[in-house]
PDB file of C-alpha atoms and ligand atoms in Angstrom:
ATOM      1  CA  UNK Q   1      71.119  30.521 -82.339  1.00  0.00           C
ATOM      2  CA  UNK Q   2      73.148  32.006 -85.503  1.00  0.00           C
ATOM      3  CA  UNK Q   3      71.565  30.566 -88.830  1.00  0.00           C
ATOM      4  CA  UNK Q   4      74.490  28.228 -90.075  1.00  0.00           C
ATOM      5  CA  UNK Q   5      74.570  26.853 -93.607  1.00  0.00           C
ATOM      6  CA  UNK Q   6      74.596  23.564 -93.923  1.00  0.00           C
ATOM      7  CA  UNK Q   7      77.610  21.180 -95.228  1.00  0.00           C
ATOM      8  CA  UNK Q   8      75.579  18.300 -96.596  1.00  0.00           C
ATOM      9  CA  UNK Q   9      76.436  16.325 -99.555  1.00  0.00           C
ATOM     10  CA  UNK Q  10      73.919  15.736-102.517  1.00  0.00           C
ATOM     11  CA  UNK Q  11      72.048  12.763-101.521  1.00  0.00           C
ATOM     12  CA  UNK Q  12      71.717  14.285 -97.716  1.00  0.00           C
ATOM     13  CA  UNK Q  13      70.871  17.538 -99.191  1.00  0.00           C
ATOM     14  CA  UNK Q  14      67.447  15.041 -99.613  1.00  0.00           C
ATOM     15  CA  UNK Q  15      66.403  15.267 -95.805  1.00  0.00           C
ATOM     16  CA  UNK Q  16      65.623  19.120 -95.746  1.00  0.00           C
ATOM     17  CA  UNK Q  17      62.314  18.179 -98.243  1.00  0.00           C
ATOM     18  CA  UNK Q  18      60.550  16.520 -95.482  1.00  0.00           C
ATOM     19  CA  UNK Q  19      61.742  18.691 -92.345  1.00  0.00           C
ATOM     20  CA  UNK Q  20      60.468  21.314 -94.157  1.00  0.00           C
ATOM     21  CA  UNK Q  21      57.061  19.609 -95.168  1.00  0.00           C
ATOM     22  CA  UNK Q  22      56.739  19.082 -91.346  1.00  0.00           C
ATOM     23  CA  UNK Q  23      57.815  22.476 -90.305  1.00  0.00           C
ATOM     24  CA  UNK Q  24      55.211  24.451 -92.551  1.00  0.00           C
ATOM     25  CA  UNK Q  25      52.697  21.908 -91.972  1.00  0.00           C
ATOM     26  CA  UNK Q  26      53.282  22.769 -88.143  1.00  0.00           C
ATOM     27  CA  UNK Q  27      51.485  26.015 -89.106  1.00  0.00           C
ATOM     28  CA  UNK Q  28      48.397  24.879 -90.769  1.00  0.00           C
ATOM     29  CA  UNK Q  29      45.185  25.316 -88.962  1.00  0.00           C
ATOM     30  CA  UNK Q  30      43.946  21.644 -89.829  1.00  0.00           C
ATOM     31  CA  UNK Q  31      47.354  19.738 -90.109  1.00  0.00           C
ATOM     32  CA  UNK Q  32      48.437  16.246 -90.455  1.00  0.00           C
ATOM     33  CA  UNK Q  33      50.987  16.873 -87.821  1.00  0.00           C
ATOM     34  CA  UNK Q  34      52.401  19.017 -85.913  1.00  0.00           C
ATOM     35  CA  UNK Q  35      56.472  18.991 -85.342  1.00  0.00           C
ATOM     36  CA  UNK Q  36      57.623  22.245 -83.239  1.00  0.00           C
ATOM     37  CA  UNK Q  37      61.217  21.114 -83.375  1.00  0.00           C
ATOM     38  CA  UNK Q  38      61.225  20.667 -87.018  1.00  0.00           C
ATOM     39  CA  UNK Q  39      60.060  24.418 -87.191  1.00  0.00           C
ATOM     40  CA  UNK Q  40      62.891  25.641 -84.789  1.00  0.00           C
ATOM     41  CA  UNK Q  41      65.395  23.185 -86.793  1.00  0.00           C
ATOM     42  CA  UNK Q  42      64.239  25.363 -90.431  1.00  0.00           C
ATOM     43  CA  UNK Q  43      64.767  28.825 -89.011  1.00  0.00           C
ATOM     44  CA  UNK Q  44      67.996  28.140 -87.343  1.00  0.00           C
ATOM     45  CA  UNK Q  45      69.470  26.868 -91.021  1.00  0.00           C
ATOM     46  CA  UNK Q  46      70.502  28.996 -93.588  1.00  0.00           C
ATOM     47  CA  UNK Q  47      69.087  26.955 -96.664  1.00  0.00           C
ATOM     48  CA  UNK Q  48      66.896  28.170 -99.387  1.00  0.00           C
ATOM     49  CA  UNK Q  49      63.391  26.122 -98.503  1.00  0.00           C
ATOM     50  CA  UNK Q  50      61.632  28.854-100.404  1.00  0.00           C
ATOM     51  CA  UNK Q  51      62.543  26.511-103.490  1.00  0.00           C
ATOM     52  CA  UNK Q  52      60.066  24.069-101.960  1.00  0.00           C
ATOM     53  CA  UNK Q  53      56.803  26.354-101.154  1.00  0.00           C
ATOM     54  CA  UNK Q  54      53.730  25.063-101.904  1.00  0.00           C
ATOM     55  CA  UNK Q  55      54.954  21.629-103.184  1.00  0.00           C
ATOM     56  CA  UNK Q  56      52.601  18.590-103.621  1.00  0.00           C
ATOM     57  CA  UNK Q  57      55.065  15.908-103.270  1.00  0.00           C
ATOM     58  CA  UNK Q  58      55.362  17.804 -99.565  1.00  0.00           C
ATOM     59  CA  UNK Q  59      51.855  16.232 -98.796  1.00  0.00           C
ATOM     60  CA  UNK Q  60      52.994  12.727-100.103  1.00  0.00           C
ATOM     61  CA  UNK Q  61      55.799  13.118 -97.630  1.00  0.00           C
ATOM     62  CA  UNK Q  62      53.648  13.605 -94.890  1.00  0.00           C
ATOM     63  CA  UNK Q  63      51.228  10.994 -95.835  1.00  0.00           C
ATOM     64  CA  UNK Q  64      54.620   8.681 -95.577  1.00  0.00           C
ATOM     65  CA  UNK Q  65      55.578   9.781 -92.158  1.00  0.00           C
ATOM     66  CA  UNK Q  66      52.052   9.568 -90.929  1.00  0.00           C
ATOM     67  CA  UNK Q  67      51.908   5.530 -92.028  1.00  0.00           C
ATOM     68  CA  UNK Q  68      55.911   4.958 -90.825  1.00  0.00           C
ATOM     69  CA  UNK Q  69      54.925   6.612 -87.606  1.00  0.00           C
ATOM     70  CA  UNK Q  70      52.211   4.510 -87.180  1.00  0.00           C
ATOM     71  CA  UNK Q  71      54.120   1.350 -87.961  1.00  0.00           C
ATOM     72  CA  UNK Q  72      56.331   2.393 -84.982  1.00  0.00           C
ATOM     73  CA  UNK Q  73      53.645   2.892 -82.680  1.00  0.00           C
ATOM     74  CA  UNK Q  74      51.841  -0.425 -83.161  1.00  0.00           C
ATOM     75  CA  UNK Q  75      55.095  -2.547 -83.151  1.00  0.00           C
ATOM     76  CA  UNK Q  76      55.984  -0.693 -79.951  1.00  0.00           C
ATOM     77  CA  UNK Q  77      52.525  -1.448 -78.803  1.00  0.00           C
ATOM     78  CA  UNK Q  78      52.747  -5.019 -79.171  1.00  0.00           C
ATOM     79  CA  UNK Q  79      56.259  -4.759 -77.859  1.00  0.00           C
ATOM     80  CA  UNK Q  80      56.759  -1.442 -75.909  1.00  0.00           C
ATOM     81  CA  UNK Q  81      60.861  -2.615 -74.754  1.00  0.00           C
ATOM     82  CA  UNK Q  82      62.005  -3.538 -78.784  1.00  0.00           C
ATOM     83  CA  UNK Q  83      64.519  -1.859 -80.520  1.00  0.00           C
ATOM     84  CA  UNK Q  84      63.665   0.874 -83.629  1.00  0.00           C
ATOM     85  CA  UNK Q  85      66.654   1.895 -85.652  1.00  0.00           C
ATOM     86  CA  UNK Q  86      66.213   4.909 -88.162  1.00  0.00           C
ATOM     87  CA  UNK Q  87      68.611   4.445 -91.211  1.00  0.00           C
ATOM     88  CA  UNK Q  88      68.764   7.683 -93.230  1.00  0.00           C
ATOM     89  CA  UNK Q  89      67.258   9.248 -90.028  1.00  0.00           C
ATOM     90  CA  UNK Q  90      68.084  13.146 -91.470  1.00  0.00           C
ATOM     91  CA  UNK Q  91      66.458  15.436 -89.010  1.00  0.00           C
ATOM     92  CA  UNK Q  92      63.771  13.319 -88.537  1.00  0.00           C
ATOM     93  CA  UNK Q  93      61.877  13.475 -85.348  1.00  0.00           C
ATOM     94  CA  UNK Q  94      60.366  10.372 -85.030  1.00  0.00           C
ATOM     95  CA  UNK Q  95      61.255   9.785 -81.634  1.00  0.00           C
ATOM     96  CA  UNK Q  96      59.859  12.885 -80.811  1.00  0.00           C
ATOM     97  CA  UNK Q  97      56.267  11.846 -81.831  1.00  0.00           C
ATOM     98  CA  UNK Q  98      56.120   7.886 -81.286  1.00  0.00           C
ATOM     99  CA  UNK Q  99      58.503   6.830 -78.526  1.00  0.00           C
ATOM    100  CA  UNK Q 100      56.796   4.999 -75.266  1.00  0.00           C
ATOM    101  CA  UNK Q 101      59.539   5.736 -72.831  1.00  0.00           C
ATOM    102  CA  UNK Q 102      61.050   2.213 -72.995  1.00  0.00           C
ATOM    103  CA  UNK Q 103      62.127   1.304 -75.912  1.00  0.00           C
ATOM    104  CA  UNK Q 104      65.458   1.421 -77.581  1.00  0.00           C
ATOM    105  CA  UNK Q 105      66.426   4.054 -80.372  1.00  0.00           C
ATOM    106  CA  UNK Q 106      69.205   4.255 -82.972  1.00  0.00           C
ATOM    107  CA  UNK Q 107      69.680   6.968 -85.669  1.00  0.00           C
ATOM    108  CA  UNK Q 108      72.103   6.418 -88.513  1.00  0.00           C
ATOM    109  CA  UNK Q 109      73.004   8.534 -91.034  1.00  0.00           C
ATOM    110  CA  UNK Q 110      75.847   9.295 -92.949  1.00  0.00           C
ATOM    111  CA  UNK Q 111      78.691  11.383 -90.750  1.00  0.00           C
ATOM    112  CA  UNK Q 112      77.741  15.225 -91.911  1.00  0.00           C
ATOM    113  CA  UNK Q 113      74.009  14.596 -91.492  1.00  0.00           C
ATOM    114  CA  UNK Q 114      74.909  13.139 -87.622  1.00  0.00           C
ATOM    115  CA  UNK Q 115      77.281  16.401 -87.211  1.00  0.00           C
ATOM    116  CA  UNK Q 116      74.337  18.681 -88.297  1.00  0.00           C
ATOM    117  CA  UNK Q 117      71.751  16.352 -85.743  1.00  0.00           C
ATOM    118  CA  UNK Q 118      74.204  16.610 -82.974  1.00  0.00           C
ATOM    119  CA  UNK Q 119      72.945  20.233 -83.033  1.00  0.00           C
ATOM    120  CA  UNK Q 120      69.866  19.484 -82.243  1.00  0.00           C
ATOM    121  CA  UNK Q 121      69.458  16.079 -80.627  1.00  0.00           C
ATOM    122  CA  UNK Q 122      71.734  14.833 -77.797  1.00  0.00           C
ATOM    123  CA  UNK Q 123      72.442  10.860 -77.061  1.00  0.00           C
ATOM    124  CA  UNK Q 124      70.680   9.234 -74.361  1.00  0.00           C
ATOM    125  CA  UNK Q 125      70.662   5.855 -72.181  1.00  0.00           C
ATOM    126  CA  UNK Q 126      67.383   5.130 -75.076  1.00  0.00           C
ATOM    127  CA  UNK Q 127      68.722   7.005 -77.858  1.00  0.00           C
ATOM    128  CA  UNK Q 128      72.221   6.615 -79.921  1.00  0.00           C
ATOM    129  CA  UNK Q 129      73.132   8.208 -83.191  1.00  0.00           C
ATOM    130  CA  UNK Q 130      75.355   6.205 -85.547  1.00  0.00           C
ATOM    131  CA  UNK Q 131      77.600   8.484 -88.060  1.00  0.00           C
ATOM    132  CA  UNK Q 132      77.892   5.448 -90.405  1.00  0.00           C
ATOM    133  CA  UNK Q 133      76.658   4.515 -94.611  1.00  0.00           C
ATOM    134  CA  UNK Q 134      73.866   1.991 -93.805  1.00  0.00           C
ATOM    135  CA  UNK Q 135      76.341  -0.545 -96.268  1.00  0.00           C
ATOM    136  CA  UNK Q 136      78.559   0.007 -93.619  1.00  0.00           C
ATOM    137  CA  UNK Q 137      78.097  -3.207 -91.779  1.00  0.00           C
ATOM    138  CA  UNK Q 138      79.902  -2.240 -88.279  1.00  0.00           C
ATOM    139  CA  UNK Q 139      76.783  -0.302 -87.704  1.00  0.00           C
ATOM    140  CA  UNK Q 140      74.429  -3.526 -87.690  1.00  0.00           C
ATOM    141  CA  UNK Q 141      77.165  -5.079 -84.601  1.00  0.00           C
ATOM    142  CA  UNK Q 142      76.903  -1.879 -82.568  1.00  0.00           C
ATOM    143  CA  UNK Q 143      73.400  -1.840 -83.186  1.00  0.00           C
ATOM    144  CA  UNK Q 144      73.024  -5.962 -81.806  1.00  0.00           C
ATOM    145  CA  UNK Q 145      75.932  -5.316 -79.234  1.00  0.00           C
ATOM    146  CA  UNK Q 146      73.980  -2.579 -77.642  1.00  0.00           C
ATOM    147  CA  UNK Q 147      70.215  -3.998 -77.777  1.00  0.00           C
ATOM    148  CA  UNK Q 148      67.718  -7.140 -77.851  1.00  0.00           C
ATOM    149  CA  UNK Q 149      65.107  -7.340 -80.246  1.00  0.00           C
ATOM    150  CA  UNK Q 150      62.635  -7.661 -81.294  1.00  0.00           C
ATOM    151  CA  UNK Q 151      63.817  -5.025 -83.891  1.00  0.00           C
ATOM    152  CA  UNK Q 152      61.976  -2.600 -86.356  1.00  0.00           C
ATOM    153  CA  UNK Q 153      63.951  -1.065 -89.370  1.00  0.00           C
ATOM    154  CA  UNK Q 154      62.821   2.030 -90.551  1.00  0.00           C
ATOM    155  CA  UNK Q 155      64.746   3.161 -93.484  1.00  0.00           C
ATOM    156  CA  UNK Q 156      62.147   5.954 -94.972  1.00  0.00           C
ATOM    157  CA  UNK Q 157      62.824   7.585 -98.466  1.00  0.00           C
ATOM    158  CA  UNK Q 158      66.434   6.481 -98.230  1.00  0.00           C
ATOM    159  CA  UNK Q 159      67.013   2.991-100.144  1.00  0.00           C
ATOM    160  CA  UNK Q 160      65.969   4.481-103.390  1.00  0.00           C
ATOM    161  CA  UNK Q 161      68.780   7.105-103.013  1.00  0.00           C
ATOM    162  CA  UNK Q 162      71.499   3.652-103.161  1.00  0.00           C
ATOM    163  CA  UNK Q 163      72.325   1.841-106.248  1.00  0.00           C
ATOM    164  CA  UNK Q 164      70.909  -1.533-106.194  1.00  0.00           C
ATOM    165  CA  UNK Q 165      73.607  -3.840-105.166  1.00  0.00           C
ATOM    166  CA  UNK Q 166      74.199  -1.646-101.914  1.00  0.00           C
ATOM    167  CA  UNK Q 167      70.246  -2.146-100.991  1.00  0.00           C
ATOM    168  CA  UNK Q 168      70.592  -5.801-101.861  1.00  0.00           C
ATOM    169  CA  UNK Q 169      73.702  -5.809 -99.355  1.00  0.00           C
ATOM    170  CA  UNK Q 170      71.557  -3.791 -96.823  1.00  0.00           C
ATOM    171  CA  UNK Q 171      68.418  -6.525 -97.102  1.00  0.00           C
ATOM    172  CA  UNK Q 172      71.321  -9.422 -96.761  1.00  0.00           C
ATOM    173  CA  UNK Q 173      73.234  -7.616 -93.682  1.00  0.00           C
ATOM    174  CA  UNK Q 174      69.723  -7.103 -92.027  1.00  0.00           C
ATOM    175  CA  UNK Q 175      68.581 -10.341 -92.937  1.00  0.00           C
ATOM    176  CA  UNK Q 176      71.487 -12.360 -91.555  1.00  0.00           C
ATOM    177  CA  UNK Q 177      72.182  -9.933 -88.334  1.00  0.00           C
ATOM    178  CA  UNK Q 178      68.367  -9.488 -87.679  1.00  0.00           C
ATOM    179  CA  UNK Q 179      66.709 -12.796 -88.518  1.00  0.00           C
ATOM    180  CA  UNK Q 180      62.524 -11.914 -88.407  1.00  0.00           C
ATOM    181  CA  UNK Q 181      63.381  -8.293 -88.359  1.00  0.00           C
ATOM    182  CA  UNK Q 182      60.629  -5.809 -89.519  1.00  0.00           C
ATOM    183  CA  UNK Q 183      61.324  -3.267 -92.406  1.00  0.00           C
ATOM    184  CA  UNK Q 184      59.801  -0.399 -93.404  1.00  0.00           C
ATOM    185  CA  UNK Q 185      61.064   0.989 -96.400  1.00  0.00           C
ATOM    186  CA  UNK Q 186      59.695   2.982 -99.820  1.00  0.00           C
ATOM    187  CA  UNK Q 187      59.471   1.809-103.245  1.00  0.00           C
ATOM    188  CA  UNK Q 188      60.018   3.724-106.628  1.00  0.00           C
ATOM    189  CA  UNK Q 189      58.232   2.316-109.784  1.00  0.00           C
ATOM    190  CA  UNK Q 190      59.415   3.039-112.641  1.00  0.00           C
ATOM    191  CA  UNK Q 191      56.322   5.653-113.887  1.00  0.00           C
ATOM    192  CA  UNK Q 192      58.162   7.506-110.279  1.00  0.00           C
ATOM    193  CA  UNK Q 193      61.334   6.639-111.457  1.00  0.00           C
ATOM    194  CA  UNK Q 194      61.586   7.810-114.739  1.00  0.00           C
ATOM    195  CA  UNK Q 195      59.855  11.011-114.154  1.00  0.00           C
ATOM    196  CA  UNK Q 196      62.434  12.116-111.282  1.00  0.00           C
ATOM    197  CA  UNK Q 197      63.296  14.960-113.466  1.00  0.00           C
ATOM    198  CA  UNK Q 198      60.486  16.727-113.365  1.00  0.00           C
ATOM    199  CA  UNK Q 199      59.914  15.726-109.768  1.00  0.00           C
ATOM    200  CA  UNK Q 200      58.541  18.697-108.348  1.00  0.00           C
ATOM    201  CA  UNK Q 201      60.792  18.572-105.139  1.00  0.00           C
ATOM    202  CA  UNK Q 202      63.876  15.913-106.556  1.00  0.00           C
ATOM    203  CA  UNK Q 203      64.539  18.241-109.744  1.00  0.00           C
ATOM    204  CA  UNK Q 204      65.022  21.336-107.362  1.00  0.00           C
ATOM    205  CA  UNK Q 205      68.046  19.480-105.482  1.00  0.00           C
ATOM    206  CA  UNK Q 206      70.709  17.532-107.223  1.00  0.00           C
ATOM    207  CA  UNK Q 207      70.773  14.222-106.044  1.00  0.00           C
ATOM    208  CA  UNK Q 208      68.758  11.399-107.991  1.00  0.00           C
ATOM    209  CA  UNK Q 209      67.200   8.075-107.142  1.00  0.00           C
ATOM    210  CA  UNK Q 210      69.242   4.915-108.259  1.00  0.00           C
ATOM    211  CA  UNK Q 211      67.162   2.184-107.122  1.00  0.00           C
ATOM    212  CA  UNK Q 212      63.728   1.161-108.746  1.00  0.00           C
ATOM    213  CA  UNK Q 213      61.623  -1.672-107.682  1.00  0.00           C
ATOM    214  CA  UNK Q 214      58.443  -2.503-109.642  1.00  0.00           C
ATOM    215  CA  UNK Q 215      57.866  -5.398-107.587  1.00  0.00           C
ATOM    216  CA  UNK Q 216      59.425  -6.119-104.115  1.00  0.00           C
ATOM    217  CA  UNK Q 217      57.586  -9.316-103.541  1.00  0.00           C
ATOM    218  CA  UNK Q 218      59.555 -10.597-106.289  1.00  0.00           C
ATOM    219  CA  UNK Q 219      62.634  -9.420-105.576  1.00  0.00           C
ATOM    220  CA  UNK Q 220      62.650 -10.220-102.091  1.00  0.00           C
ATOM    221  CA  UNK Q 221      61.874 -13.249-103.271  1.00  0.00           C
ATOM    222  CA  UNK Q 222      65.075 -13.320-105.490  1.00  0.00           C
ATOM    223  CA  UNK Q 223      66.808 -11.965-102.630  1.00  0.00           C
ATOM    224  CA  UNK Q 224      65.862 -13.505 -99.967  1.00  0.00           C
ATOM    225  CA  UNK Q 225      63.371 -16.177 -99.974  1.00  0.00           C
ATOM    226  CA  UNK Q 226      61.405 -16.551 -97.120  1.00  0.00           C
ATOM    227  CA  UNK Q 227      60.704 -12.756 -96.662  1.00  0.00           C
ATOM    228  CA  UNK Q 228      57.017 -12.217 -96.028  1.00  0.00           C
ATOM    229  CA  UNK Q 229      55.049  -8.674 -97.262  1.00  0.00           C
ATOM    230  CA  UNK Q 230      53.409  -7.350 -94.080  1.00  0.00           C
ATOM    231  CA  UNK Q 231      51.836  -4.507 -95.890  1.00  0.00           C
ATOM    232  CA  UNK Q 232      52.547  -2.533 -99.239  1.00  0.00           C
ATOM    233  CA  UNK Q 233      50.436   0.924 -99.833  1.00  0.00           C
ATOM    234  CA  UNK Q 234      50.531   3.655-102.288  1.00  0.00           C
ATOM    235  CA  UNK Q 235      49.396   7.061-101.257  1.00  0.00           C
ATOM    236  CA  UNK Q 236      46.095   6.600-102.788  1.00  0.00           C
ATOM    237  CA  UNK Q 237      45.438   3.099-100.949  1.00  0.00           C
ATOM    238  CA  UNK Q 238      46.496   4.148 -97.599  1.00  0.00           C
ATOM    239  CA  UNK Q 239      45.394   1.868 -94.106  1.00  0.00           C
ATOM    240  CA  UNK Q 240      41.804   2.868 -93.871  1.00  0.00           C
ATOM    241  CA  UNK Q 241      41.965   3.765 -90.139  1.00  0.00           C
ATOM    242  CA  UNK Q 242      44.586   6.059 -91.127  1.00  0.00           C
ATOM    243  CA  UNK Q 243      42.718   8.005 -94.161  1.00  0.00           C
ATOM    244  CA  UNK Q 244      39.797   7.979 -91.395  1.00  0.00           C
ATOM    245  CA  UNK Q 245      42.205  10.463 -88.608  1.00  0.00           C
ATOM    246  CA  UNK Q 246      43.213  12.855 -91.364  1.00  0.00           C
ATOM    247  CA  UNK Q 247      41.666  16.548 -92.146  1.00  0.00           C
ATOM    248  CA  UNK Q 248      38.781  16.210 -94.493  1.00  0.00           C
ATOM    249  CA  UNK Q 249      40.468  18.439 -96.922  1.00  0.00           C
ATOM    250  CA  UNK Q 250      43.575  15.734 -97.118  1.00  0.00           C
ATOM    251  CA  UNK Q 251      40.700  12.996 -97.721  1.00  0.00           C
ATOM    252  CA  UNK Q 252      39.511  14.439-100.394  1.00  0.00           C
ATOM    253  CA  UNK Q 253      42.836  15.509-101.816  1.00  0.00           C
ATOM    254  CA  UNK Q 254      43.740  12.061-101.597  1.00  0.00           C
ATOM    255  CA  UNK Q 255      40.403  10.751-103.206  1.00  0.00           C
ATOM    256  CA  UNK Q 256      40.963  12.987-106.172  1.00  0.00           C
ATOM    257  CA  UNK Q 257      44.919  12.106-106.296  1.00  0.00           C
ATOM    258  CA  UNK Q 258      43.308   8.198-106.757  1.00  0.00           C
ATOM    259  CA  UNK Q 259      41.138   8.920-109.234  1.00  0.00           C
ATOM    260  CA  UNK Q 260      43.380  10.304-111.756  1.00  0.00           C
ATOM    261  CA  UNK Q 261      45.538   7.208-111.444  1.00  0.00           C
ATOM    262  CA  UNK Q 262      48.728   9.187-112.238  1.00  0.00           C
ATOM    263  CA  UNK Q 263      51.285   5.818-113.028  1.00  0.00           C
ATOM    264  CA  UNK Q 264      53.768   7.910-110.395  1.00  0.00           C
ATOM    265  CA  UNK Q 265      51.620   7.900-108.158  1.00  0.00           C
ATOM    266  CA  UNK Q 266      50.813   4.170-108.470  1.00  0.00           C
ATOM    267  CA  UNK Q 267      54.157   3.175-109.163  1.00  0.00           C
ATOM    268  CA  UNK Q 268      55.552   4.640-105.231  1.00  0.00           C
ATOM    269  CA  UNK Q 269      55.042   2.304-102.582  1.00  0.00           C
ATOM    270  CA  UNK Q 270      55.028   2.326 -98.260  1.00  0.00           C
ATOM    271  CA  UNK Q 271      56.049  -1.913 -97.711  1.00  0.00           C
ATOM    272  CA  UNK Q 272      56.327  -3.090 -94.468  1.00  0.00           C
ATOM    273  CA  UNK Q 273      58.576  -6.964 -94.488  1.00  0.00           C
ATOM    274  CA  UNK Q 274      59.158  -9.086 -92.030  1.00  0.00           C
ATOM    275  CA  UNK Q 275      62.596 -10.292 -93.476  1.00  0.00           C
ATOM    276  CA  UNK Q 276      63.423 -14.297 -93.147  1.00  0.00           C
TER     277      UNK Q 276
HETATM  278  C1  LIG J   1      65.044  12.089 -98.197  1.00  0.00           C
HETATM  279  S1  LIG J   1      66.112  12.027 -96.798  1.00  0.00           S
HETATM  280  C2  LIG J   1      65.026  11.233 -95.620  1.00  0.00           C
HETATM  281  C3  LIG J   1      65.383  11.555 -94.209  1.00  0.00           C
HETATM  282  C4  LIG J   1      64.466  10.955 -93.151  1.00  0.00           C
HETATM  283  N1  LIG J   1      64.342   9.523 -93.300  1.00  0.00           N
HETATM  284  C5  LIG J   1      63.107  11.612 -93.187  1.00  0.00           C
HETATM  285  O1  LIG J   1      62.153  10.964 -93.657  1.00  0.00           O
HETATM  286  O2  LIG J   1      63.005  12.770 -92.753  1.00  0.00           O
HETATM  287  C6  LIG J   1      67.281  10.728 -97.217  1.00  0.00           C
HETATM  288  C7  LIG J   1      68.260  10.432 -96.120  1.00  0.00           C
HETATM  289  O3  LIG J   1      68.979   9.235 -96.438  1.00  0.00           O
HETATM  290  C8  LIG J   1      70.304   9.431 -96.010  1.00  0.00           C
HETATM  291  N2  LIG J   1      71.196   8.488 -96.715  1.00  0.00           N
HETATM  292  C9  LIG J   1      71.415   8.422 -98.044  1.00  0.00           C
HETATM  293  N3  LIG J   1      72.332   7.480 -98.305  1.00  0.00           N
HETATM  294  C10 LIG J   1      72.691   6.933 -97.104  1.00  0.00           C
HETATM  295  C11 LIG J   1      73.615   5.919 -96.722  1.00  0.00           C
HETATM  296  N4  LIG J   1      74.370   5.263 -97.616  1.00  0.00           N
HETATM  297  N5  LIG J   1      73.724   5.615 -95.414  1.00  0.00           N
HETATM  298  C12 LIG J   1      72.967   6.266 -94.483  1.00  0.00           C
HETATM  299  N6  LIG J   1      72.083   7.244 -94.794  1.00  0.00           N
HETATM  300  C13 LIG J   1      71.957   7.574 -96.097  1.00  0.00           C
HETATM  301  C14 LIG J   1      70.585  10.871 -96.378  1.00  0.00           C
HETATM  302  O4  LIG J   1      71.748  11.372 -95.759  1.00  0.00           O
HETATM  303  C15 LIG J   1      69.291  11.538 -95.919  1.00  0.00           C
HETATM  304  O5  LIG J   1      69.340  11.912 -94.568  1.00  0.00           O
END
């Protein structure tokens, strides 16, 4: 396949970070995944990802996938024909890793990032893109008009991207169209926030984060009373069955990352809601 550039605009100019933390982790003798597509995906785009060699925040990245995936896999567990819908999906390949063959799939993104994954991915009876903003709220029809719930929102390293009246709109359209809806989303503190400057991966692309949350309990209870916190990590405090699959050198990257209590570190946040 020729090496095409890619058209992306600044905020999706975002999902290359973690296809490329997947695609050179891929390579690593003892990895925390391993994602063949997103290694196929990286040499068939002609993109500078030299500019994000040897990052840390590529590790954190990981780390989120690994706790999102797992998220997936035990809501599909408990109900293996729901409905999983990816906002911001990039070039993830979720699917790829943590589908059971039954459930139902939906991938939104804005139009040029579905244009670029149409190269890649195809639609299927299980899985549909959506070219669509996420405060778009004809998505959240086609979405209920094409399958049942129970449903599981995933919208990873995305809502901080939005300013914050669009992710209150998102929470209300989910919230009314998906009543008891599970969310997965991340959370930016201000220590993370305020530092996105000299973000080791954010200050080498151009787009910024607009949304910060210190504390989502609180403003889901402003929001949307009623919302209940399923489960909020950091990086550092991650499920301990989790910690316990990954490489030891990861452990004790991790266990060093905790004990210098760095406030951005503290401050970023994995939350898993049931909304009201
Ligand atoms: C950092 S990337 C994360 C991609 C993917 N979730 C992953 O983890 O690999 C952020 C993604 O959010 C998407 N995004 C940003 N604003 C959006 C919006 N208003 N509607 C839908 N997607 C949006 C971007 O296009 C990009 O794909």
């Amino acid at each position: 396949m020729d090496r095409e550039k890619p058209l992306l605009g600044t905020v999706q100019e975002t999902l290359l970070i973690p296809l490329y933390a997947r695609a050179v982790e891929t390579r690593k003798e003892h990895a925390l995944l391993r994602d063949p597509r997103a290694e196929e995906i990286v040499a068939s785009i002609d993109y500078d990802f030299g500019r994000f060699d040897g990052l840390p925040s590529l590790t954190g990245a990981l780390l989120r996938t690994l706790l999102f995936d797992r998220w997936v896999a035990e809501f599909l567990s408990a109900h293996p024909q729901a409905t999983v819908v990816e906002i911001g999906t990039g070039l993830n390949t979720r699917y790829e890793r943590v589908d059971n063959g039954r459930a139902r799939w939906f991938e939104l993104d804005l139009p040029d990032v579905i244009a670029l994954r149409r190269r890649f991915f195809t639609d299927t009876p299980q899985r549909t893109m959506i070219a669509s903003s996420v405060t778009d709220a004809a998505w959240a029809a086609e979405v209920a008009s094409g399958a049942g719930g129970p449903y599981l929102f995933l919208a990873e390293a995305v809502l901080p991207y939005l300013d914050e009246a669009d992710v209150r709109q998102v929470v209300d359209l989910l919230a009314d169209r998906f009543p008891g809806a599970l969310l997965a989303l991340d959370t930016a503190g201000p220590g993370f926030f305020d530092t996105q400057e000299e973000h080791d991966a954010l200050s080498r692309v151009e787009a910024r984060m607009h949304w910060f949350c210190p504390d989502l309990p609180a403003q889901l209870a402003d929001w949307r009373p009623g919302a209940d916190m399923m489960a909020s990590h950091t990086l550092t405090s991650l499920p301990a069955a989790l910690l316990a699959q990954l490489p030891l050198p990861y452990r004790q990257m991790v266990a060093a990352l905790a004990a210098q209590k760095l406030p951005q570190a503290e401050g970023y946040r994995l939350n898993l809601i049931r909304l009201p």
